[in-house]
Amino acid sequence: MIKYSIAIVDDEEIIRDALDITLSNEFNVSLFENAESFLASIENRTPDLVLMDIGLPVMNGIEALEIVKEKTNDIPVIMITAYEDISMVIQSMKIGAFDFILKPINPDILELTIKKAISSIALIKEVKILQEKFLQDNQPCFIGESKNIEDVMDFINMVAKSPDTPIMILGETGTGKELIAKAIHARSPVFQGPFIPVNCSAFPEDLIESELFGYESGAFTGANKQGKKGFIEEADAGTLFFDEVADLSLAGQAKLLRFLETGEFYKVGGTKKYHVRTRVVSATNKKIEELVKKEKFRKDLYFRLCVIKAEIPSLNERKEDIMPLAKHFLHEFNQKFSKTLKGFSQEAEEHLLSYEFTGNARELKNMIERAVLVAKTDRLELDGLKGSSSSLNDKGISEPKPRQDLGPEGINLDKLLENTEKKFMEQALALSKGNESKAARLLNMNHHTFRYRWKKISNK
């Protein structure tokens, strides 16, 4: 059983001793006779819970409470007062006190108040464990030693504190924009709500409204009899992530803007007004400010989405992170393919450090996966990285060779491209045992784009 720590801050020795005797069997108790000594102690060790007298000498309890809340908002602070001064109690609660108790202290009330505080602590700790687990499970885009990646992590910790401030993430393909959006969600007050990704490039213009807002029963021919929830409704009390938001049509932009201004919308074919509260995060690999100047992206929508802007550095801008990332991927694929590669040859390492990554961490991951899969020695060699067993384009992505030449009779190019796409999607799904996310990675595609295109092509 966890033994929580409690700091007791009171200038009356008899109160400190009585609380110590009462609580020391269940808790690790620390005693302080003034606020100054207590505040000095939390620089090195933070207690789980604080019992603090309001009427302390020199620095009073309310002043000390303000400093505690500036340092950390996670510690429940129970204020103790010798008289029921309503204004002092209200002031302490506004600052962030968990609760208050009156002197002389009633043991039953003390026990009940501490139990409530402990429940709050347990919940906070559980959420933190889940948040840290998420970052560990999704850490590739955060691995590194550069100042750039430190700045990214500082940014995540800062902006995540708000439950609803819109954020726009800018960065090249493969920099981990969706992972960063998920990390913001995981560290935010809406962490326990849903994270709903929306791939804006995957929607035909005539489906945008029904996909975003949903539709009522019988809204149009072929509509589901029960109606349908849209992405926005699914994201209520959570985070709504618009991936590749610059690809949204002007009509789609107008519809989205109306929702962002009011938080309200109507489903297609409906008259009932819905209200949703969600954190909106958007991302694009395009130069969106130039699109605004060219009137291809609405200026008013841009300002709605871009209250906070984060530019994610490319892998080429943080060369010192390449090898830590590469070693992480090597370990990951050693486990996946039951191999025991011990590292990289000097030539392989030099190649990685001099390579221009146009696909960033995603491209590096693909390179390492292929190289580990074909490796025949105990180290990853240059030939494996360069993909000598397959045809690679300048991005390091395997390209199929044309199967036929254009004859005088011509070809049906649309049909050929459709058949080729379907064949490789089928192969990717077979190799990944039906896992669409893994299949998308094999084809260097976004998961949501893969799902949309596969559904479209397989229904023909």
Coordinates of C-alpha atoms in Angstrom, one line a residue:
M1 CA 0.0 0.0 0.0
I2 CA 1.3 3.5 -0.9
K3 CA 2.3 5.6 2.1
Y4 CA 1.6 9.2 1.1
S5 CA 3.6 12.1 2.6
I6 CA 2.0 15.0 4.4
A7 CA 3.6 18.4 5.3
I8 CA 2.0 20.1 8.4
V9 CA 2.7 23.8 8.5
D10 CA 1.5 25.5 11.8
D11 CA 3.2 27.8 14.2
E12 CA 1.6 26.2 17.2
E13 CA 3.7 23.3 18.5
I14 CA 0.8 21.6 20.2
I15 CA -1.2 21.5 16.9
R16 CA 1.8 20.1 15.0
D17 CA 2.4 17.4 17.6
A18 CA -1.2 16.4 17.8
L19 CA -1.5 16.1 14.0
D20 CA 1.8 14.2 13.9
I21 CA 0.5 11.6 16.5
T22 CA -2.8 11.3 14.6
L23 CA -1.4 10.9 11.1
S24 CA 2.1 9.3 11.4
N25 CA 0.8 5.7 11.4
E26 CA -0.7 6.1 7.9
F27 CA 1.5 8.8 6.4
N28 CA 5.1 10.1 6.2
V29 CA 4.7 13.3 8.2
S30 CA 7.0 16.4 8.0
L31 CA 6.5 19.3 10.5
F32 CA 7.2 23.0 9.8
E33 CA 6.6 25.9 12.2
N34 CA 6.6 28.6 9.5
A35 CA 5.9 29.0 5.7
E36 CA 9.5 30.0 4.9
S37 CA 11.0 26.7 6.1
F38 CA 8.2 24.7 4.3
L39 CA 8.7 26.5 1.0
A40 CA 12.5 25.9 1.2
S41 CA 11.9 22.2 1.7
I42 CA 9.8 21.7 -1.4
E43 CA 12.7 22.8 -3.6
N44 CA 14.1 19.4 -2.9
R45 CA 11.2 17.2 -2.0
T46 CA 7.5 17.8 -2.8
P47 CA 4.9 16.3 -0.4
D48 CA 1.7 14.6 -1.6
L49 CA -0.5 16.7 0.6
V50 CA -0.2 19.9 2.7
L51 CA -2.1 20.9 5.9
M52 CA -1.3 24.6 6.4
D53 CA -2.5 27.2 8.9
I54 CA -3.7 30.5 7.4
G55 CA -2.5 32.6 10.4
L56 CA 1.2 32.0 10.1
P57 CA 3.7 34.6 11.3
V58 CA 5.7 36.7 8.8
M59 CA 4.4 35.0 5.6
N60 CA 0.8 34.0 6.1
G61 CA -0.7 30.8 4.8
I62 CA -2.5 32.5 1.9
E63 CA 0.8 34.0 0.6
A64 CA 2.5 30.7 1.0
L65 CA -0.4 29.0 -0.9
E66 CA 0.1 31.3 -3.9
I67 CA 3.8 30.3 -4.1
V68 CA 3.0 26.6 -3.8
K69 CA 0.4 26.9 -6.7
E70 CA 3.0 28.7 -8.8
K71 CA 5.5 25.9 -8.4
T72 CA 3.0 23.0 -8.8
N73 CA -0.7 22.8 -9.1
D74 CA -0.8 19.1 -8.3
I75 CA -0.5 19.3 -4.5
P76 CA -3.8 19.4 -2.6
V77 CA -3.4 22.1 0.1
I78 CA -5.9 22.0 3.0
M79 CA -6.0 25.3 4.9
I80 CA -6.4 25.4 8.7
T81 CA -8.0 28.5 10.4
A82 CA -8.7 29.3 14.0
Y83 CA -11.9 31.2 13.1
E84 CA -14.3 31.1 10.2
D85 CA -13.3 34.2 8.3
I86 CA -15.4 33.8 5.2
S87 CA -13.3 36.3 3.1
M88 CA -10.1 34.5 4.0
V89 CA -11.6 31.1 3.1
I90 CA -13.0 32.4 -0.2
Q91 CA -9.6 33.9 -1.0
S92 CA -7.8 30.7 -0.3
M93 CA -10.2 28.6 -2.4
K94 CA -9.9 31.0 -5.3
I95 CA -6.1 30.6 -5.2
G96 CA -6.5 26.8 -5.4
A97 CA -6.8 25.4 -1.8
F98 CA -8.3 22.0 -1.8
D99 CA -10.5 22.5 1.3
F100 CA -10.3 24.1 4.8
I101 CA -10.9 22.9 8.3
L102 CA -11.5 24.9 11.5
K103 CA -9.6 24.8 14.8
P104 CA -10.2 23.1 17.2
I105 CA -9.8 20.3 14.6
N106 CA -12.5 17.7 14.6
P107 CA -10.8 14.3 14.0
D108 CA -13.7 12.9 12.0
I109 CA -13.7 16.0 9.7
L110 CA -9.9 15.8 9.4
E111 CA -10.1 12.1 8.3
L112 CA -12.8 12.7 5.8
T113 CA -11.1 15.8 4.3
I114 CA -7.8 13.9 4.0
K115 CA -9.5 10.9 2.3
K116 CA -11.0 13.2 -0.3
A117 CA -7.6 14.7 -0.9
I118 CA -5.9 11.3 -1.2
S119 CA -8.5 10.3 -3.8
S120 CA -7.6 13.4 -5.8
I121 CA -3.9 12.6 -5.5
A122 CA -4.4 9.0 -6.7
L123 CA -6.4 10.3 -9.8
I124 CA -3.7 12.8 -10.6
K125 CA -1.0 10.2 -10.3
E126 CA -3.0 7.8 -12.5
V127 CA -3.4 10.4 -15.2
K128 CA 0.3 11.2 -15.1
I129 CA 1.2 7.6 -15.5
L130 CA -1.1 7.2 -18.5
Q131 CA 0.3 10.4 -20.0
E132 CA 3.9 9.4 -19.6
K133 CA 3.1 5.9 -21.0
F134 CA 1.6 7.6 -24.1
L135 CA 4.7 9.6 -24.7
Q136 CA 6.9 6.5 -24.2
D137 CA 4.8 4.5 -26.6
N138 CA 4.8 7.3 -29.2
Q139 CA 8.2 8.8 -28.6
P140 CA 10.1 8.5 -31.9
C141 CA 9.4 12.0 -33.0
F142 CA 10.6 13.2 -29.5
I143 CA 13.8 11.3 -29.3
G144 CA 17.0 13.3 -29.7
E145 CA 19.6 15.5 -28.1
S146 CA 19.2 18.8 -30.1
K147 CA 18.0 22.1 -28.7
N148 CA 15.3 22.0 -31.4
I149 CA 13.7 18.8 -29.9
E150 CA 13.9 20.2 -26.4
D151 CA 12.0 23.3 -27.6
V152 CA 9.3 21.0 -29.0
M153 CA 8.9 19.2 -25.7
D154 CA 8.8 22.6 -23.8
F155 CA 6.2 23.8 -26.3
I156 CA 4.0 20.7 -25.7
N157 CA 4.2 21.1 -21.9
M158 CA 3.3 24.8 -22.2
V159 CA 0.3 24.7 -24.6
A160 CA -1.2 21.5 -23.3
K161 CA -2.3 23.3 -20.1
S162 CA -5.2 25.0 -21.9
P163 CA -8.3 22.8 -22.5
D164 CA -9.5 24.7 -25.7
T165 CA -6.9 27.1 -27.2
P166 CA -6.6 26.3 -30.9
I167 CA -3.1 25.2 -32.1
M168 CA -1.7 24.9 -35.6
I169 CA 1.3 22.6 -36.2
L170 CA 3.5 23.3 -39.2
G171 CA 6.1 21.0 -40.5
E172 CA 7.3 18.8 -43.4
T173 CA 5.9 15.4 -44.1
G174 CA 7.1 12.8 -41.6
T175 CA 8.1 15.2 -38.8
G176 CA 5.5 13.7 -36.5
K177 CA 2.8 16.3 -36.5
E178 CA 0.0 13.9 -35.5
L179 CA 2.2 12.4 -32.7
I180 CA 2.7 15.9 -31.4
A181 CA -1.0 16.6 -31.6
K182 CA -1.6 13.4 -29.6
A183 CA 1.0 14.4 -27.1
I184 CA -0.7 17.8 -26.6
H185 CA -4.0 16.0 -26.0
A186 CA -2.3 13.5 -23.6
R187 CA -1.0 16.3 -21.4
S188 CA -4.1 18.5 -21.6
P189 CA -7.1 18.8 -19.1
V190 CA -9.2 16.9 -21.7
F191 CA -6.8 14.0 -21.7
Q192 CA -9.6 11.5 -20.8
G193 CA -11.7 12.6 -23.7
P194 CA -11.5 11.3 -27.2
F195 CA -8.7 12.2 -29.7
I196 CA -10.4 12.4 -33.2
P197 CA -8.2 12.8 -36.2
V198 CA -9.7 14.1 -39.4
N199 CA -7.7 13.8 -42.7
C200 CA -8.9 16.9 -44.6
S201 CA -7.3 15.7 -47.9
A202 CA -9.4 12.5 -48.0
F203 CA -12.9 14.0 -48.3
P204 CA -14.6 14.7 -51.6
E205 CA -16.2 18.1 -51.4
D206 CA -19.8 16.8 -51.5
L207 CA -19.1 14.7 -48.3
I208 CA -17.3 17.2 -46.2
E209 CA -20.5 18.5 -44.4
S210 CA -21.9 15.1 -43.5
E211 CA -18.4 13.8 -42.4
L212 CA -17.8 16.8 -40.1
F213 CA -21.3 17.4 -38.7
G214 CA -23.0 14.1 -39.3
Y215 CA -26.5 13.7 -40.6
E216 CA -30.0 12.9 -39.4
S217 CA -32.0 9.8 -40.4
G218 CA -33.3 10.0 -44.0
A219 CA -31.2 13.1 -44.8
F220 CA -30.4 11.9 -48.3
T221 CA -30.7 8.8 -50.5
G222 CA -28.5 6.1 -49.1
A223 CA -28.2 7.6 -45.6
N224 CA -28.0 5.4 -42.6
K225 CA -31.4 4.8 -41.1
Q226 CA -30.1 5.7 -37.6
G227 CA -28.3 8.8 -38.9
K228 CA -24.7 9.4 -38.2
K229 CA -22.4 11.3 -35.8
G230 CA -19.9 13.5 -37.4
F231 CA -16.2 13.9 -36.4
I232 CA -17.0 17.1 -34.5
E233 CA -19.7 15.5 -32.3
E234 CA -17.4 12.5 -31.6
A235 CA -14.7 14.9 -30.4
D236 CA -16.9 16.5 -27.7
A237 CA -14.9 17.0 -24.4
G238 CA -11.7 15.9 -26.2
T239 CA -9.4 17.0 -29.1
L240 CA -10.3 17.4 -32.7
F241 CA -7.3 17.1 -35.0
F242 CA -7.5 18.4 -38.5
D243 CA -4.6 16.9 -40.4
E244 CA -3.6 18.6 -43.7
V245 CA -6.1 21.3 -43.0
A246 CA -4.8 23.4 -46.0
D247 CA -6.3 20.8 -48.3
L248 CA -9.8 21.6 -47.1
S249 CA -11.9 23.2 -49.9
L250 CA -13.1 26.8 -49.6
A251 CA -16.7 25.4 -49.1
G252 CA -15.5 23.1 -46.3
Q253 CA -13.5 26.0 -44.7
A254 CA -16.7 28.2 -44.6
K255 CA -18.6 25.4 -42.9
L256 CA -15.8 24.8 -40.4
L257 CA -15.5 28.5 -39.6
R258 CA -19.2 28.8 -38.6
F259 CA -18.7 26.0 -36.0
L260 CA -15.4 27.5 -34.6
E261 CA -17.1 30.8 -34.1
T262 CA -20.0 29.5 -32.0
G263 CA -19.3 25.9 -31.0
E264 CA -22.7 25.1 -32.5
F265 CA -23.8 23.2 -35.6
Y266 CA -26.7 21.4 -37.3
K267 CA -26.5 17.9 -38.7
V268 CA -27.3 17.5 -42.4
G269 CA -31.0 17.3 -42.8
G270 CA -31.7 18.3 -39.2
T271 CA -33.1 21.3 -37.3
K272 CA -31.8 20.5 -33.9
K273 CA -28.9 22.7 -32.8
Y274 CA -25.9 20.8 -31.3
H275 CA -23.3 22.3 -29.0
V276 CA -19.8 20.8 -28.7
R277 CA -16.8 21.9 -26.6
T278 CA -13.5 20.5 -28.0
R279 CA -9.9 21.5 -28.4
V280 CA -9.0 22.0 -32.0
V281 CA -5.5 21.2 -33.3
S282 CA -4.7 21.5 -37.0
A283 CA -1.6 20.6 -39.0
T284 CA -0.3 21.1 -42.5
N285 CA 2.9 20.6 -44.5
K286 CA 2.1 23.5 -46.8
K287 CA 3.1 27.2 -46.4
I288 CA -0.3 28.2 -45.2
E289 CA 0.4 31.9 -44.9
E290 CA 1.2 32.0 -48.7
L291 CA -2.1 30.2 -49.3
V292 CA -3.9 32.9 -47.3
K293 CA -2.2 35.7 -49.4
K294 CA -3.4 33.9 -52.5
E295 CA -6.9 33.6 -51.1
K296 CA -6.8 29.8 -51.3
F297 CA -7.2 29.6 -47.5
R298 CA -9.6 31.9 -45.6
K299 CA -7.8 34.5 -43.5
D300 CA -10.5 34.5 -40.9
L301 CA -10.3 30.7 -40.5
Y302 CA -6.5 30.9 -40.4
F303 CA -6.7 33.3 -37.4
R304 CA -9.3 31.0 -35.7
L305 CA -7.1 27.9 -36.0
C306 CA -3.7 29.6 -35.5
V307 CA -4.1 31.2 -32.0
I308 CA -0.9 29.3 -31.2
K309 CA 1.5 28.2 -33.9
A310 CA 4.2 25.6 -33.7
E311 CA 6.8 25.0 -36.4
I312 CA 8.3 21.5 -36.1
P313 CA 11.9 21.3 -37.3
S314 CA 12.8 18.9 -40.1
L315 CA 15.3 16.1 -39.4
N316 CA 17.8 17.9 -41.6
E317 CA 17.7 20.8 -39.2
R318 CA 18.6 18.6 -36.3
K319 CA 21.3 16.3 -37.6
E320 CA 22.4 15.4 -34.0
D321 CA 19.1 13.6 -33.6
I322 CA 19.5 11.2 -36.5
M323 CA 21.6 8.5 -34.8
P324 CA 19.6 8.5 -31.5
L325 CA 16.5 8.0 -33.7
A326 CA 18.2 5.4 -35.9
K327 CA 19.3 3.4 -32.8
H328 CA 15.8 3.5 -31.5
F329 CA 14.4 2.2 -34.7
L330 CA 17.1 -0.5 -34.9
H331 CA 16.1 -1.7 -31.5
E332 CA 12.4 -1.7 -32.5
F333 CA 13.0 -3.7 -35.6
N334 CA 15.4 -6.1 -34.0
Q335 CA 12.5 -7.1 -31.7
K336 CA 10.0 -7.2 -34.5
F337 CA 12.1 -9.4 -36.8
S338 CA 13.8 -11.4 -34.0
K339 CA 17.2 -10.2 -35.0
T340 CA 20.3 -9.1 -32.9
L341 CA 22.0 -6.4 -34.9
K342 CA 24.4 -4.6 -32.6
G343 CA 24.7 -1.3 -34.4
F344 CA 25.8 0.5 -37.6
S345 CA 28.9 0.2 -39.6
Q346 CA 30.9 3.4 -40.0
E347 CA 29.9 3.7 -43.6
A348 CA 26.2 3.3 -42.7
E349 CA 26.4 5.9 -40.0
E350 CA 28.2 8.4 -42.3
H351 CA 25.5 7.8 -44.9
L352 CA 22.7 8.6 -42.5
L353 CA 24.4 11.7 -41.2
S354 CA 25.0 13.1 -44.8
Y355 CA 21.6 11.9 -46.2
E356 CA 19.0 14.6 -47.0
F357 CA 15.7 13.3 -45.5
T358 CA 12.7 14.6 -47.4
G359 CA 10.4 12.3 -45.5
N360 CA 12.0 13.1 -42.1
A361 CA 11.6 10.6 -39.2
R362 CA 9.1 8.5 -41.1
E363 CA 11.6 8.1 -44.0
L364 CA 14.4 7.2 -41.6
K365 CA 12.1 4.6 -39.9
N366 CA 11.3 3.0 -43.3
M367 CA 15.0 2.9 -44.2
I368 CA 15.9 1.2 -41.0
E369 CA 13.0 -1.3 -41.2
R370 CA 14.1 -2.4 -44.7
A371 CA 17.8 -2.6 -43.8
V372 CA 17.1 -4.7 -40.7
L373 CA 14.9 -7.0 -42.6
V374 CA 17.5 -7.8 -45.3
A375 CA 20.6 -7.6 -43.0
K376 CA 22.9 -10.7 -43.1
T377 CA 25.6 -9.6 -40.6
D378 CA 25.5 -8.5 -37.0
R379 CA 25.7 -4.8 -38.0
L380 CA 23.6 -2.7 -40.2
E381 CA 25.6 -2.1 -43.4
L382 CA 25.5 0.7 -46.0
D383 CA 24.1 -1.6 -48.7
G384 CA 21.1 -2.3 -46.6
L385 CA 20.4 1.4 -46.0
K386 CA 20.8 2.2 -49.7
G387 CA 18.3 -0.5 -50.6
S388 CA 20.6 -2.3 -53.1
S389 CA 18.0 -5.1 -53.4
S390 CA 15.2 -2.8 -54.7
S391 CA 14.7 0.2 -56.8
L392 CA 14.6 3.4 -54.8
N393 CA 13.7 7.0 -55.7
D394 CA 15.4 10.0 -54.3
K395 CA 13.3 9.8 -51.1
G396 CA 14.5 6.3 -50.4
I397 CA 11.1 4.8 -51.2
S398 CA 10.8 1.6 -53.1
E399 CA 9.2 2.1 -56.6
P400 CA 7.7 -0.6 -58.7
K401 CA 9.0 -0.8 -62.3
P402 CA 6.6 -0.3 -65.1
R403 CA 5.1 -3.6 -66.3
Q404 CA 4.3 -2.5 -69.8
D405 CA 5.2 0.1 -72.4
L406 CA 2.8 2.4 -74.2
G407 CA 2.1 0.8 -77.6
P408 CA 0.5 2.4 -80.7
E409 CA -2.9 1.3 -79.6
G410 CA -2.6 3.2 -76.3
I411 CA -3.8 2.1 -72.8
N412 CA -6.5 2.9 -70.3
L413 CA -4.3 4.8 -67.8
D414 CA -7.0 5.3 -65.2
K415 CA -7.8 1.6 -65.1
L416 CA -4.1 0.6 -65.0
L417 CA -3.4 3.0 -62.1
E418 CA -6.4 1.8 -60.2
N419 CA -5.5 -1.9 -60.7
T420 CA -1.9 -1.2 -59.7
E421 CA -3.0 0.7 -56.6
K422 CA -5.4 -2.0 -55.6
K423 CA -2.8 -4.7 -56.1
F424 CA -0.2 -3.1 -53.8
M425 CA -2.9 -2.2 -51.2
E426 CA -3.9 -5.9 -51.2
Q427 CA -0.3 -7.0 -50.8
A428 CA 0.3 -4.5 -48.0
L429 CA -2.8 -5.7 -46.1
A430 CA -1.6 -9.3 -46.6
L431 CA 1.9 -8.5 -45.3
S432 CA 0.4 -6.6 -42.3
K433 CA -2.2 -9.4 -41.6
G434 CA -5.1 -6.9 -42.2
N435 CA -3.7 -4.1 -40.0
E436 CA -4.5 -0.9 -42.0
S437 CA -2.1 1.3 -40.0
K438 CA 0.8 -1.0 -40.8
A439 CA -0.3 -1.4 -44.4
A440 CA -0.3 2.3 -44.8
R441 CA 3.2 2.6 -43.5
L442 CA 4.4 0.0 -46.0
L443 CA 3.0 2.2 -48.8
N444 CA 4.4 5.4 -47.2
M445 CA 0.8 6.7 -46.8
N446 CA -1.2 8.4 -44.1
H447 CA -3.5 5.9 -42.3
H448 CA -6.6 7.8 -43.0
T449 CA -5.8 8.3 -46.7
F450 CA -5.2 4.6 -47.0
R451 CA -8.5 3.8 -45.4
Y452 CA -10.4 6.2 -47.6
R453 CA -8.7 5.0 -50.8
W454 CA -9.0 1.3 -50.0
K455 CA -12.7 1.7 -49.2
K456 CA -13.2 3.5 -52.5
I457 CA -11.2 1.1 -54.6
S458 CA -12.5 -2.2 -53.0
N459 CA -16.1 -1.2 -53.5
K460 CA -15.7 -1.0 -57.3

